[in-house]
Each structure stands twice: as C-alpha cells, then as structure tokens.
Coordinates of C-alpha atoms in Angstrom, one line a residue:
M4 CA 199.0 68.1 -117.3
Q5 CA 197.7 71.6 -117.0
S6 CA 194.4 72.0 -115.0
T7 CA 191.2 73.3 -116.5
K8 CA 189.7 76.3 -114.6
R9 CA 186.4 76.9 -113.6
S10 CA 185.7 79.4 -116.1
D11 CA 186.9 77.1 -118.9
I12 CA 184.4 74.8 -118.1
Q13 CA 181.5 77.4 -118.2
L14 CA 183.0 78.4 -121.5
R15 CA 183.1 75.0 -122.9
A16 CA 179.5 74.3 -122.0
I17 CA 178.4 77.7 -123.9
N18 CA 180.6 76.9 -127.0
L19 CA 178.8 73.4 -127.1
E20 CA 175.3 75.0 -127.2
I21 CA 176.4 77.4 -130.0
D22 CA 178.6 75.1 -131.9
M23 CA 176.7 71.6 -131.9
V24 CA 173.2 70.4 -131.7
L25 CA 173.3 67.0 -130.0
D26 CA 170.0 65.7 -131.1
S27 CA 170.6 62.6 -132.9
P28 CA 172.9 59.5 -132.3
S29 CA 175.3 60.3 -135.3
A30 CA 175.9 63.9 -133.7
V31 CA 176.5 62.5 -130.2
M32 CA 178.9 59.7 -131.6
T33 CA 180.9 62.4 -133.5
H34 CA 181.1 64.5 -130.7
L35 CA 182.4 61.5 -128.6
Q36 CA 185.0 60.7 -131.1
S37 CA 186.5 64.4 -131.2
N38 CA 186.2 64.3 -127.4
P39 CA 187.4 61.1 -126.3
L40 CA 186.6 60.3 -122.5
R41 CA 189.2 59.4 -119.9
L42 CA 189.4 58.4 -116.2
L43 CA 189.6 60.9 -113.3
I44 CA 192.5 59.8 -110.9
G45 CA 193.9 62.3 -108.3
G46 CA 192.6 65.1 -110.4
E47 CA 194.2 64.1 -113.6
L48 CA 192.3 62.8 -116.8
V49 CA 194.2 59.7 -117.8
E50 CA 193.7 57.2 -120.7
G51 CA 192.4 53.6 -119.8
G52 CA 194.6 50.6 -119.4
Q53 CA 192.4 49.2 -122.2
Y54 CA 188.9 50.2 -124.0
A55 CA 185.8 48.4 -124.2
P56 CA 182.8 49.2 -126.6
V57 CA 179.5 50.9 -125.5
I58 CA 176.5 49.6 -127.1
D59 CA 173.5 51.8 -128.2
P60 CA 170.5 49.9 -127.2
A61 CA 168.5 51.3 -129.9
T62 CA 170.2 49.8 -132.5
A63 CA 172.4 46.9 -130.7
T64 CA 175.7 48.5 -132.3
E65 CA 178.6 50.0 -130.9
C66 CA 178.3 53.8 -130.4
A67 CA 181.7 54.6 -128.6
I68 CA 184.4 53.2 -126.8
A69 CA 185.1 53.6 -122.9
P70 CA 188.4 53.5 -121.1
I71 CA 188.7 50.4 -118.6
A72 CA 190.8 51.0 -115.4
T73 CA 193.5 48.4 -114.8
A74 CA 194.1 47.0 -111.1
T75 CA 196.9 49.6 -110.8
Q76 CA 194.8 52.4 -111.8
L77 CA 192.1 51.5 -109.2
E78 CA 195.0 51.3 -106.7
Q79 CA 196.2 54.6 -107.9
A80 CA 192.6 56.1 -107.3
I81 CA 192.3 54.7 -103.8
S82 CA 195.6 56.0 -103.3
A83 CA 194.7 59.4 -104.1
A84 CA 191.4 59.5 -102.4
N85 CA 193.0 58.1 -99.3
A86 CA 195.8 60.8 -99.3
A87 CA 193.4 63.5 -99.9
F88 CA 190.7 62.6 -97.2
P89 CA 192.5 64.2 -94.2
A90 CA 192.6 67.7 -95.7
W91 CA 188.9 67.2 -96.9
A92 CA 187.7 65.6 -93.7
A93 CA 189.1 68.8 -92.0
T94 CA 187.4 71.3 -94.3
A95 CA 184.4 73.2 -92.8
T96 CA 181.2 72.0 -93.8
K97 CA 180.4 75.4 -95.3
E98 CA 183.2 75.0 -97.8
R99 CA 182.2 71.3 -98.6
R100 CA 178.6 72.8 -99.2
R101 CA 180.0 75.6 -101.6
C102 CA 181.9 72.9 -103.7
L103 CA 178.8 70.8 -104.2
R104 CA 176.6 73.7 -105.1
V105 CA 179.5 74.3 -108.0
F106 CA 179.0 70.6 -108.7
A107 CA 175.3 71.3 -109.2
E108 CA 176.0 74.2 -111.3
V109 CA 178.1 72.0 -113.5
L110 CA 175.2 69.6 -113.8
E111 CA 172.9 72.3 -114.8
S112 CA 175.1 74.1 -117.3
N113 CA 176.0 70.9 -119.1
V114 CA 172.5 69.5 -119.2
A115 CA 172.1 69.4 -122.8
E116 CA 175.5 67.3 -123.5
L117 CA 175.1 65.1 -120.6
A118 CA 171.3 64.2 -121.5
A119 CA 172.4 63.5 -125.0
I120 CA 175.2 61.3 -124.1
L121 CA 172.9 59.4 -121.5
T122 CA 170.3 59.0 -124.1
L123 CA 172.8 57.3 -126.5
E124 CA 174.3 55.1 -124.0
Q125 CA 171.1 54.2 -122.1
G126 CA 168.3 54.5 -124.4
R127 CA 165.5 56.7 -122.6
P128 CA 164.0 59.4 -124.5
L129 CA 166.1 62.8 -124.5
A130 CA 163.3 64.7 -122.9
L131 CA 163.6 62.3 -119.9
T132 CA 167.4 61.9 -119.6
R133 CA 167.3 65.7 -119.5
V134 CA 164.9 65.6 -116.4
E135 CA 167.3 62.9 -114.9
I136 CA 170.2 65.4 -114.8
E137 CA 167.9 68.3 -113.7
R138 CA 166.7 66.4 -110.9
A139 CA 170.2 65.2 -109.7
A140 CA 171.1 68.7 -109.3
M141 CA 167.9 69.4 -107.4
L142 CA 168.5 66.6 -105.0
L143 CA 172.0 67.6 -104.5
R144 CA 171.0 70.9 -103.3
A145 CA 168.3 69.8 -101.2
M146 CA 170.4 67.5 -99.3
L147 CA 172.8 70.4 -98.6
T148 CA 170.1 71.8 -96.4
I149 CA 170.4 69.1 -94.2
D150 CA 172.2 69.8 -90.7
I151 CA 175.1 67.4 -90.2
E152 CA 176.8 69.3 -87.7
D153 CA 177.9 68.1 -84.1
E154 CA 175.1 67.7 -81.4
V155 CA 175.5 68.6 -77.9
L156 CA 173.5 65.6 -75.8
R157 CA 174.3 67.4 -72.2
D158 CA 175.7 70.4 -70.9
D159 CA 175.2 70.2 -66.9
E160 CA 177.2 70.2 -63.7
G161 CA 178.3 66.7 -64.8
G162 CA 180.0 68.0 -67.9
R163 CA 179.4 68.4 -71.5
V164 CA 178.7 65.5 -73.9
V165 CA 179.0 66.1 -77.7
L166 CA 177.7 63.7 -80.4
Q167 CA 180.4 63.9 -83.2
H168 CA 179.9 62.7 -86.6
R169 CA 183.1 61.7 -88.0
P170 CA 183.7 60.9 -91.8
L171 CA 184.7 57.3 -92.5
G172 CA 187.4 57.8 -95.2
V173 CA 187.3 56.6 -98.8
V174 CA 183.9 55.6 -100.2
G175 CA 184.0 53.2 -103.1
A176 CA 180.6 54.1 -104.9
I177 CA 179.0 51.7 -107.5
A178 CA 176.2 52.9 -109.8
P179 CA 173.8 50.8 -111.9
W180 CA 173.1 51.4 -115.8
N181 CA 169.5 52.1 -115.3
V182 CA 169.7 55.7 -114.0
P183 CA 173.4 56.4 -114.1
I184 CA 173.5 60.0 -113.5
G185 CA 170.4 60.2 -111.2
L186 CA 171.7 57.6 -108.7
A187 CA 175.5 58.3 -109.0
V188 CA 175.1 62.2 -107.8
P189 CA 173.4 61.2 -104.5
K190 CA 176.2 58.9 -103.7
I191 CA 178.7 61.7 -104.5
T192 CA 176.8 64.1 -102.3
H193 CA 176.5 61.7 -99.4
A194 CA 180.2 60.9 -99.3
L195 CA 181.7 64.4 -99.9
Y196 CA 179.0 66.6 -98.0
T197 CA 180.1 64.3 -94.9
G198 CA 183.8 64.7 -95.4
N199 CA 184.6 61.5 -97.2
T200 CA 186.5 61.1 -100.4
I201 CA 184.9 59.0 -103.1
V202 CA 186.0 56.5 -105.9
L203 CA 182.9 56.4 -108.1
K204 CA 182.5 53.3 -110.6
P205 CA 179.7 53.5 -113.2
S206 CA 178.1 50.3 -115.0
P207 CA 180.4 49.5 -117.8
Y208 CA 177.1 49.3 -119.8
T209 CA 176.5 53.1 -119.4
P210 CA 180.1 54.8 -118.5
L211 CA 180.0 57.5 -121.1
S212 CA 177.8 60.2 -119.3
T213 CA 179.5 59.6 -115.7
L214 CA 183.1 60.0 -117.2
K215 CA 181.9 63.1 -119.2
L216 CA 180.5 64.4 -115.7
A217 CA 184.1 63.5 -114.1
E218 CA 185.7 65.8 -117.0
L219 CA 183.4 68.5 -116.4
A220 CA 183.8 68.6 -112.8
R221 CA 187.5 68.1 -112.7
D222 CA 188.3 71.1 -110.8
V223 CA 185.4 71.5 -108.5
F224 CA 187.2 69.7 -105.7
P225 CA 190.4 69.2 -104.2
R226 CA 192.7 66.9 -106.2
G227 CA 191.9 63.3 -105.2
V228 CA 188.6 64.0 -103.3
F229 CA 186.4 63.1 -106.3
N230 CA 187.9 60.1 -108.7
V231 CA 185.9 58.3 -111.4
I232 CA 187.0 55.0 -112.8
N233 CA 185.4 52.2 -115.2
G234 CA 185.5 48.6 -115.3
G235 CA 183.3 45.3 -114.5
N236 CA 182.8 43.4 -111.8
D237 CA 186.2 42.5 -111.0
V238 CA 186.6 46.4 -110.5
G239 CA 183.8 46.4 -107.9
A240 CA 185.3 43.3 -106.2
Q241 CA 188.6 44.8 -105.8
M242 CA 186.9 48.0 -104.3
S243 CA 185.0 45.7 -101.9
T244 CA 187.9 43.9 -100.5
H245 CA 190.2 46.9 -100.4
A246 CA 191.6 47.8 -97.0
D247 CA 191.7 51.4 -97.7
V248 CA 188.1 51.6 -98.6
A249 CA 186.0 52.4 -95.7
K250 CA 182.5 52.0 -97.2
I251 CA 180.6 50.8 -100.1
T252 CA 177.6 52.4 -101.4
L253 CA 175.8 50.1 -104.4
T254 CA 172.8 50.3 -106.2
G255 CA 172.3 46.9 -107.7
S256 CA 170.8 43.7 -107.6
I257 CA 170.3 41.4 -104.6
A258 CA 172.7 38.9 -106.2
T259 CA 175.6 41.9 -106.5
G260 CA 174.4 43.1 -103.0
K261 CA 175.3 39.7 -101.3
R262 CA 178.6 39.5 -103.0
V263 CA 179.7 42.8 -101.8
V264 CA 178.7 41.9 -98.1
A265 CA 180.6 38.7 -98.4
S266 CA 183.7 40.3 -100.0
S267 CA 183.7 43.2 -97.6
A268 CA 183.3 41.2 -94.5
S269 CA 187.2 40.9 -93.9
T270 CA 187.5 44.5 -93.4
L271 CA 184.0 45.2 -92.1
K272 CA 183.1 47.9 -94.2
R273 CA 180.4 50.1 -93.6
L274 CA 177.6 49.4 -96.2
T275 CA 174.6 51.2 -97.8
L276 CA 172.9 48.8 -100.4
E277 CA 169.8 49.6 -102.1
L278 CA 168.9 46.5 -104.0
G279 CA 166.2 45.0 -106.1
G280 CA 162.7 45.9 -105.7
N281 CA 159.6 43.6 -106.8
D282 CA 157.4 46.4 -105.8
A283 CA 153.6 45.7 -105.2
A284 CA 150.7 48.2 -105.9
I285 CA 147.4 47.4 -104.3
V286 CA 144.3 49.0 -106.0
R287 CA 141.0 49.2 -104.1
K288 CA 137.7 49.1 -105.7
D289 CA 137.0 52.2 -104.8
V290 CA 139.4 54.1 -107.0
N291 CA 138.6 56.5 -109.8
L292 CA 139.5 54.4 -112.8
E293 CA 139.9 57.2 -115.1
H294 CA 142.5 59.1 -113.2
V295 CA 144.5 56.0 -111.8
A296 CA 144.9 54.0 -115.0
P297 CA 147.3 56.5 -116.5
A298 CA 149.2 57.0 -113.2
L299 CA 149.6 53.2 -112.6
F300 CA 150.7 52.6 -116.1
G301 CA 153.2 55.4 -115.7
A302 CA 154.7 54.0 -112.5
A303 CA 154.8 50.5 -113.7
F304 CA 156.4 51.2 -117.4
V305 CA 158.8 54.1 -116.3
N306 CA 162.2 53.8 -118.1
S307 CA 160.5 50.8 -119.9
G308 CA 160.1 49.3 -116.2
Q309 CA 164.0 49.6 -115.4
V310 CA 163.6 51.2 -112.4
C311 CA 164.0 49.5 -108.7
M312 CA 160.9 51.4 -107.3
A313 CA 158.6 51.1 -110.2
I314 CA 155.6 49.2 -109.8
K315 CA 156.4 45.3 -110.7
R316 CA 153.1 43.6 -109.4
M317 CA 149.8 44.8 -109.4
Y318 CA 146.8 43.6 -107.3
V319 CA 143.5 44.8 -108.3
H320 CA 140.1 44.2 -106.4
S321 CA 138.1 41.7 -108.5
A322 CA 135.6 44.1 -109.0
I323 CA 137.3 46.4 -111.1
H324 CA 140.3 44.0 -112.3
D325 CA 139.2 43.7 -116.0
E326 CA 138.2 47.3 -116.5
L327 CA 141.4 48.6 -115.0
V328 CA 143.5 46.0 -117.0
E329 CA 141.8 47.2 -120.4
R330 CA 142.3 50.6 -119.7
M331 CA 146.2 50.2 -119.1
A332 CA 146.2 47.9 -122.2
A333 CA 144.8 50.6 -124.3
I334 CA 147.5 53.0 -122.8
A335 CA 150.1 50.3 -123.6
R336 CA 148.8 50.0 -127.4
D337 CA 148.9 54.1 -127.8
T338 CA 152.5 54.6 -126.3
P339 CA 155.2 55.2 -128.9
M340 CA 158.3 53.2 -128.5
G341 CA 161.7 53.9 -130.3
G342 CA 164.9 55.3 -130.0
G343 CA 165.4 57.9 -127.5
F344 CA 166.3 60.8 -129.9
T345 CA 163.0 60.3 -132.1
P346 CA 160.5 63.0 -131.4
N347 CA 157.4 61.9 -129.1
V348 CA 159.0 58.6 -128.2
K349 CA 157.8 57.6 -124.6
L350 CA 159.4 54.3 -124.2
G351 CA 162.9 53.2 -125.1
P352 CA 164.5 49.9 -125.3
V353 CA 165.9 47.4 -122.5
Q354 CA 169.2 48.7 -121.8
N355 CA 171.4 45.7 -122.7
Q356 CA 171.7 42.3 -124.3
A357 CA 171.9 40.6 -121.1
Q358 CA 168.6 42.2 -119.4
F359 CA 166.8 41.8 -123.0
D360 CA 167.4 38.1 -123.0
S361 CA 166.5 37.9 -119.2
V362 CA 162.9 39.5 -119.7
L363 CA 162.3 37.3 -123.2
S364 CA 163.3 34.1 -121.1
V365 CA 160.5 35.0 -118.2
L366 CA 158.1 35.9 -121.2
K367 CA 159.0 32.5 -122.6
E368 CA 158.2 30.7 -119.3
T369 CA 155.0 32.8 -118.9
K370 CA 153.7 31.6 -122.1
A371 CA 154.3 28.3 -121.2
D372 CA 151.9 28.9 -118.0
P373 CA 148.6 27.8 -118.8
R374 CA 146.9 30.3 -116.7
A375 CA 148.8 33.4 -118.1
R376 CA 146.5 35.7 -120.2
F377 CA 148.7 38.0 -122.3
V378 CA 146.3 41.3 -122.7
V379 CA 148.8 43.3 -124.4
G380 CA 152.4 42.8 -125.8
G381 CA 154.4 39.7 -124.9
S382 CA 157.3 39.8 -127.5
A383 CA 160.2 41.6 -128.7
V384 CA 159.7 44.1 -131.4
D385 CA 160.8 43.3 -134.9
K386 CA 163.3 46.0 -135.2
P387 CA 166.8 46.6 -134.6
G388 CA 167.9 47.3 -130.9
Y389 CA 166.7 45.8 -127.4
F390 CA 162.9 46.8 -127.9
I391 CA 160.2 44.8 -126.0
E392 CA 156.6 45.5 -126.2
P393 CA 155.0 47.2 -123.1
T394 CA 153.4 43.8 -121.8
I395 CA 150.4 43.1 -119.4
V396 CA 149.8 39.6 -118.0
T397 CA 146.8 38.2 -115.9
G398 CA 145.8 35.0 -114.5
L399 CA 149.0 34.2 -112.4
T400 CA 149.4 33.6 -108.9
Q401 CA 152.3 33.4 -106.4
G402 CA 154.7 30.8 -107.5
A403 CA 155.0 32.1 -110.9
R404 CA 158.4 33.6 -112.0
L405 CA 156.8 36.7 -113.5
V406 CA 155.0 37.4 -109.8
D407 CA 158.0 36.0 -107.5
E408 CA 161.1 37.8 -109.4
E409 CA 161.7 41.2 -110.4
T410 CA 161.7 41.1 -113.9
F411 CA 163.4 44.6 -114.7
G412 CA 161.6 45.3 -117.9
P413 CA 158.3 46.6 -119.7
V414 CA 156.2 43.6 -118.1
L415 CA 153.5 43.7 -115.5
P416 CA 151.8 40.8 -114.0
V417 CA 148.2 42.0 -112.8
M418 CA 146.5 39.7 -110.0
R419 CA 143.3 39.7 -108.3
F420 CA 142.4 40.0 -104.6
E421 CA 139.1 39.9 -102.7
D422 CA 139.7 42.0 -99.4
D423 CA 142.3 44.0 -98.0
D424 CA 143.9 41.1 -95.9
D425 CA 144.2 39.2 -99.0
A426 CA 146.0 41.8 -101.0
V427 CA 148.4 42.6 -98.1
A428 CA 149.3 39.1 -97.6
Q429 CA 150.1 38.6 -101.6
A430 CA 152.0 41.8 -101.6
N431 CA 154.1 40.7 -98.6
A432 CA 155.0 37.4 -100.0
G433 CA 158.6 36.7 -101.3
K434 CA 161.9 38.2 -100.3
Y435 CA 161.6 41.9 -101.5
G436 CA 160.7 44.9 -99.5
L437 CA 161.7 48.0 -101.3
C438 CA 158.5 49.9 -102.2
A439 CA 154.6 49.3 -102.2
S440 CA 151.7 51.6 -102.9
V441 CA 147.8 51.8 -102.0
W442 CA 145.4 53.0 -104.3
S443 CA 141.8 54.1 -102.9
S444 CA 139.6 57.2 -102.6
N445 CA 139.3 56.2 -99.0
I446 CA 142.4 57.6 -97.2
A447 CA 141.8 56.4 -93.9
A448 CA 141.4 52.7 -95.5
A449 CA 144.3 52.9 -97.4
Q450 CA 146.3 53.9 -94.5
Q451 CA 145.2 51.1 -92.9
V452 CA 146.3 48.8 -95.6
A453 CA 149.7 50.7 -95.7
S454 CA 150.2 49.8 -92.3
G455 CA 150.3 46.1 -92.9
L456 CA 153.0 46.4 -95.9
V457 CA 156.5 45.3 -95.3
A458 CA 158.4 47.8 -97.5
G459 CA 160.9 50.7 -96.8
T460 CA 158.6 53.2 -98.7
V461 CA 154.9 53.1 -99.1
W462 CA 152.7 55.7 -101.0
I463 CA 149.1 56.4 -101.0
N464 CA 147.6 57.0 -104.4
R465 CA 151.2 57.5 -105.9
H466 CA 154.1 55.4 -106.8
V467 CA 157.8 56.3 -107.7
G468 CA 160.1 59.1 -106.6
V469 CA 162.2 60.0 -103.7
D470 CA 162.3 63.1 -101.4
P471 CA 165.8 64.1 -100.8
L472 CA 164.8 64.9 -97.1
V473 CA 163.3 61.6 -96.2
P474 CA 165.2 58.3 -95.9
F475 CA 165.0 55.7 -98.5
G476 CA 166.1 52.1 -98.6
G477 CA 164.6 48.2 -98.4
M478 CA 163.4 45.8 -96.0
K479 CA 164.1 42.2 -96.1
E480 CA 166.4 41.5 -99.0
S481 CA 165.8 44.7 -100.8
G482 CA 169.0 46.4 -99.0
L483 CA 170.8 47.5 -96.2
G484 CA 170.5 51.1 -94.7
R485 CA 169.1 54.2 -96.1
Q486 CA 169.9 57.1 -98.6
F487 CA 168.6 60.5 -98.2
G488 CA 167.5 62.3 -95.2
K489 CA 169.7 62.9 -92.3
E490 CA 169.9 59.2 -91.6
G491 CA 171.0 58.6 -95.1
L492 CA 173.9 61.1 -94.5
L493 CA 174.9 60.0 -91.2
A494 CA 175.3 56.4 -92.6
F495 CA 178.5 57.9 -94.2
T496 CA 179.8 58.8 -90.9
E497 CA 181.0 57.0 -87.5
T498 CA 179.5 58.3 -84.3
R499 CA 181.6 59.4 -81.6
A500 CA 180.8 60.7 -78.2
L501 CA 183.1 63.3 -76.7
Y502 CA 182.7 63.7 -72.9
C503 CA 184.3 67.1 -71.7
P504 CA 184.3 68.4 -67.9
P505 CA 182.0 70.8 -66.6
G506 CA 182.8 74.4 -67.8
A507 CA 184.6 73.1 -70.9

C-alpha cells in the first residue's frame, strides 16, 4: 500500500474545507460513506475483520459502520508496536517532540472534519467538539515543554550517579466514549513522548473520530509506533493480558479498572487508571449567588453530566440552599437541548442506550424515595434519541443511590449542610476521590475546608479542567497513578540508577 505524504494530508484538509461543509448529520454520514474508515496497524490502513454499526445518540439510529479488529489483527498491532519500539526508544527526545508537534498540527488543520464526526457519534454540540479537538492539541504542545531527560543525582569523588527514565515498551491505551479525542490524545502523548510505542483502542460507541485521526496522522510517526484498532471489551481484555504489552492506560469506570487490574496481574503490567468520580462541590453561605449559580450549573451539566470530573453531588449551606437551587433550576429550564448540529444548542443527549437506561433507572428509583423533591426535570425527553432533561433533586442523604453512585448523566442531587465539618464529612463519604471543589468568598476559610477533602484535585471557586503541567488522578477507588505533569509522564517510564566511577 502506498503511503500518504504529509503534504497530501494538508492538501486533503484544505480540499475538505473548500468542497464540503460538514454542518449536518446527513453531510457527515455522506462523507463517511465516501471515505470508509479503517484500522491503523504497522503504518498500514487495513479493513476490519468485521464491521459494527455506530449509533447517532441524537436520533438513536445508525449513522455509520466501523471496522472491528479481530484477535489476529490485535496481535499484529501489538507485534508491529513491539518491533518498532527499540528504534523509537533510541530516537532523540528532540525528534520525538518534533513528531508530536506535527501530530498537533494534524489535529489543528483538520478540526472541522474531526469535530463534525465527533458530534455525530458522541452527540455534543459542534462548537464544543471543536473546543475538544483544539484543546487536545494545546494539551499536547504544553506537555512537550516538560523535561524528561536523565538527572544527575551525584557527581563527586565517590562517582557519578545518573537517574535514567527508560521507556517501558508497548503501551495499550483504552479511551472512553464521553470525550474520545480529548482523552485519547494525552494517552498518545504520554506514551510516545517518553519513547514507548502504542496500540490505542477507542470505545466502540465512539470509534469514528479516533479512526479518522489515525488515518490523518498515519505518516507522522515511523511505522508501528502509532497503531489504532477498534473493538469491544474482549479486545481490551486481550491487551490487558498480553505479555508484550508493558503498560495499560485506561480512562473508564471503577468496575472496568478493577477488571484491568485483575487481568494484568499475571504480567505485572504498569497501570495508569483514571476511573469514576462522584465529585462533590461544597458551597458556603458567603458566596455571591448571582455569580456562582451559572458556574455551578456549567460544571455539573457539562457534556450532559458525562464528564468524570464534573460536579455529581452538591452540598449547600442551609442558609442559601433554596435560593441557589431555584437559580440553577431556572438555568436548567432555559438551557436549549438537542442534536449537536442544531444552532444554539447547549446540551446534547446521553451518548448510548446502555447509559440512557442506567440514568433512567436511577431516576426511577429516586422517584420512589419519599424524601426526594424533583425541582426541575426528572424524565426522558419525548423525542428521538437519548435525551434526558437536566434534573436537580433535593431532599436526599447518603444512602440514596443518586448520592452514593456516579450517575454520569444530567442529574444533580443537592444536599444541605450546617457547618464546614458536616460538609466535609458528607463529601468524603463513599469510595470515590477524584475531584472536589469549595465555593466561598472567604479564600482562607475555603482553603481550610479544602484541606480536609479526600480527592486528587481540589479547586476553590471553580470546578472542571486540567492543567497539562499539573498531575491529575484519583484517590481511593477513583484511580491509580497520575496523568499530566512530569509525574504523569514518568509513569510511562521505568526508573534506573546508573553508577559511574569518578571522572566518568
């Protein structure tokens, strides 16, 4: 198969902008039918062993088909990555950095196409999927500023000791359906910048944009360094047990993370797991309600609540509870919901049937609880697709499923508290520990509250967002290890101490 040159990639992007405006589901579907997607294995774009439908969550109907990798094709991808590893590991950091900068250029020059495909398969409004692609490129570039070179720990009459950071080998990366490109690109960057090769598996619910990215970036890296396959849980399980996969990086549920830990134990794989987050926000009585209500709503209902770090529980001081709830409910009533290609839409659907059913199950159980008060929402929208009204529920306490579990949909329970210690105790209850936030006009008091929260990230007067230079990850059952920052990058390496004689 003849390879595509970098200039051809750029020209294709330019021609797409000129010849086709991808501003409707039908336009994107036609584009995909004319440009069928394939797997990327060892630098070659190959047909899948079989094909599976991809569902548009805004209509609950098939919008495309995606190739599925066979077990043999996964073996081929891992073999290609394994064969490419020695040369890529020996490649100078400067050259790996250059390749990744070209990868960022591919993202930026093809943002219109990638965002349109992403909106079709994931459901989020087009303006927001464009932001996802652009931000992925920004995160990538920022991470390349982090120094991962060897460190001299000692150089004296006793000798010279160098701390080396050696790449691990083949990284198996498993990305989720809620933010497909935004969560895949950092995994690619972590793995390749540190000298590893990668086999990336997107979610079978949202494989299209990732497969398109693989096609566009086919010639950015040497053959075998970057591989993209597609498939279900069986493919992920095969990667987790494979002897030639040195590390698994996963963003997913706690249940999936536990399965990966168990299946990877036989080979003692290195793991970076970013898992569920039933994130708490504590709102003290001294806040400016006019300012915080929109910010809290946005942080709770971003991507229709389908973000691991979104606010999933809110604890509000009793003195302001009712007013804040009513302000947020008013925002919910005025927030337009619909398909991602519809102008001015702010909230899209739940991404897939299984998650839609799960959220509705939680709502049904909550409605049976006599304590629960549905201030706004509470039902599926009477239209095609997986739409659920933005919902705010009060009156619950710990022990209710909506409070204790991560619903991962547009549903927010709001609880009362009387003092800071009470709020911290409620927020810390349960198995989750990904993120939390404290909202207050008294920063010193907010810092004191934050110091008691058990979470990997705690914000004051904001919630949601990562800094690529700052480690991110969860405590308790919300994950293992960290992504981003130097700590996140070095988790994709093995530390080795090299002792040299004096004068070396």
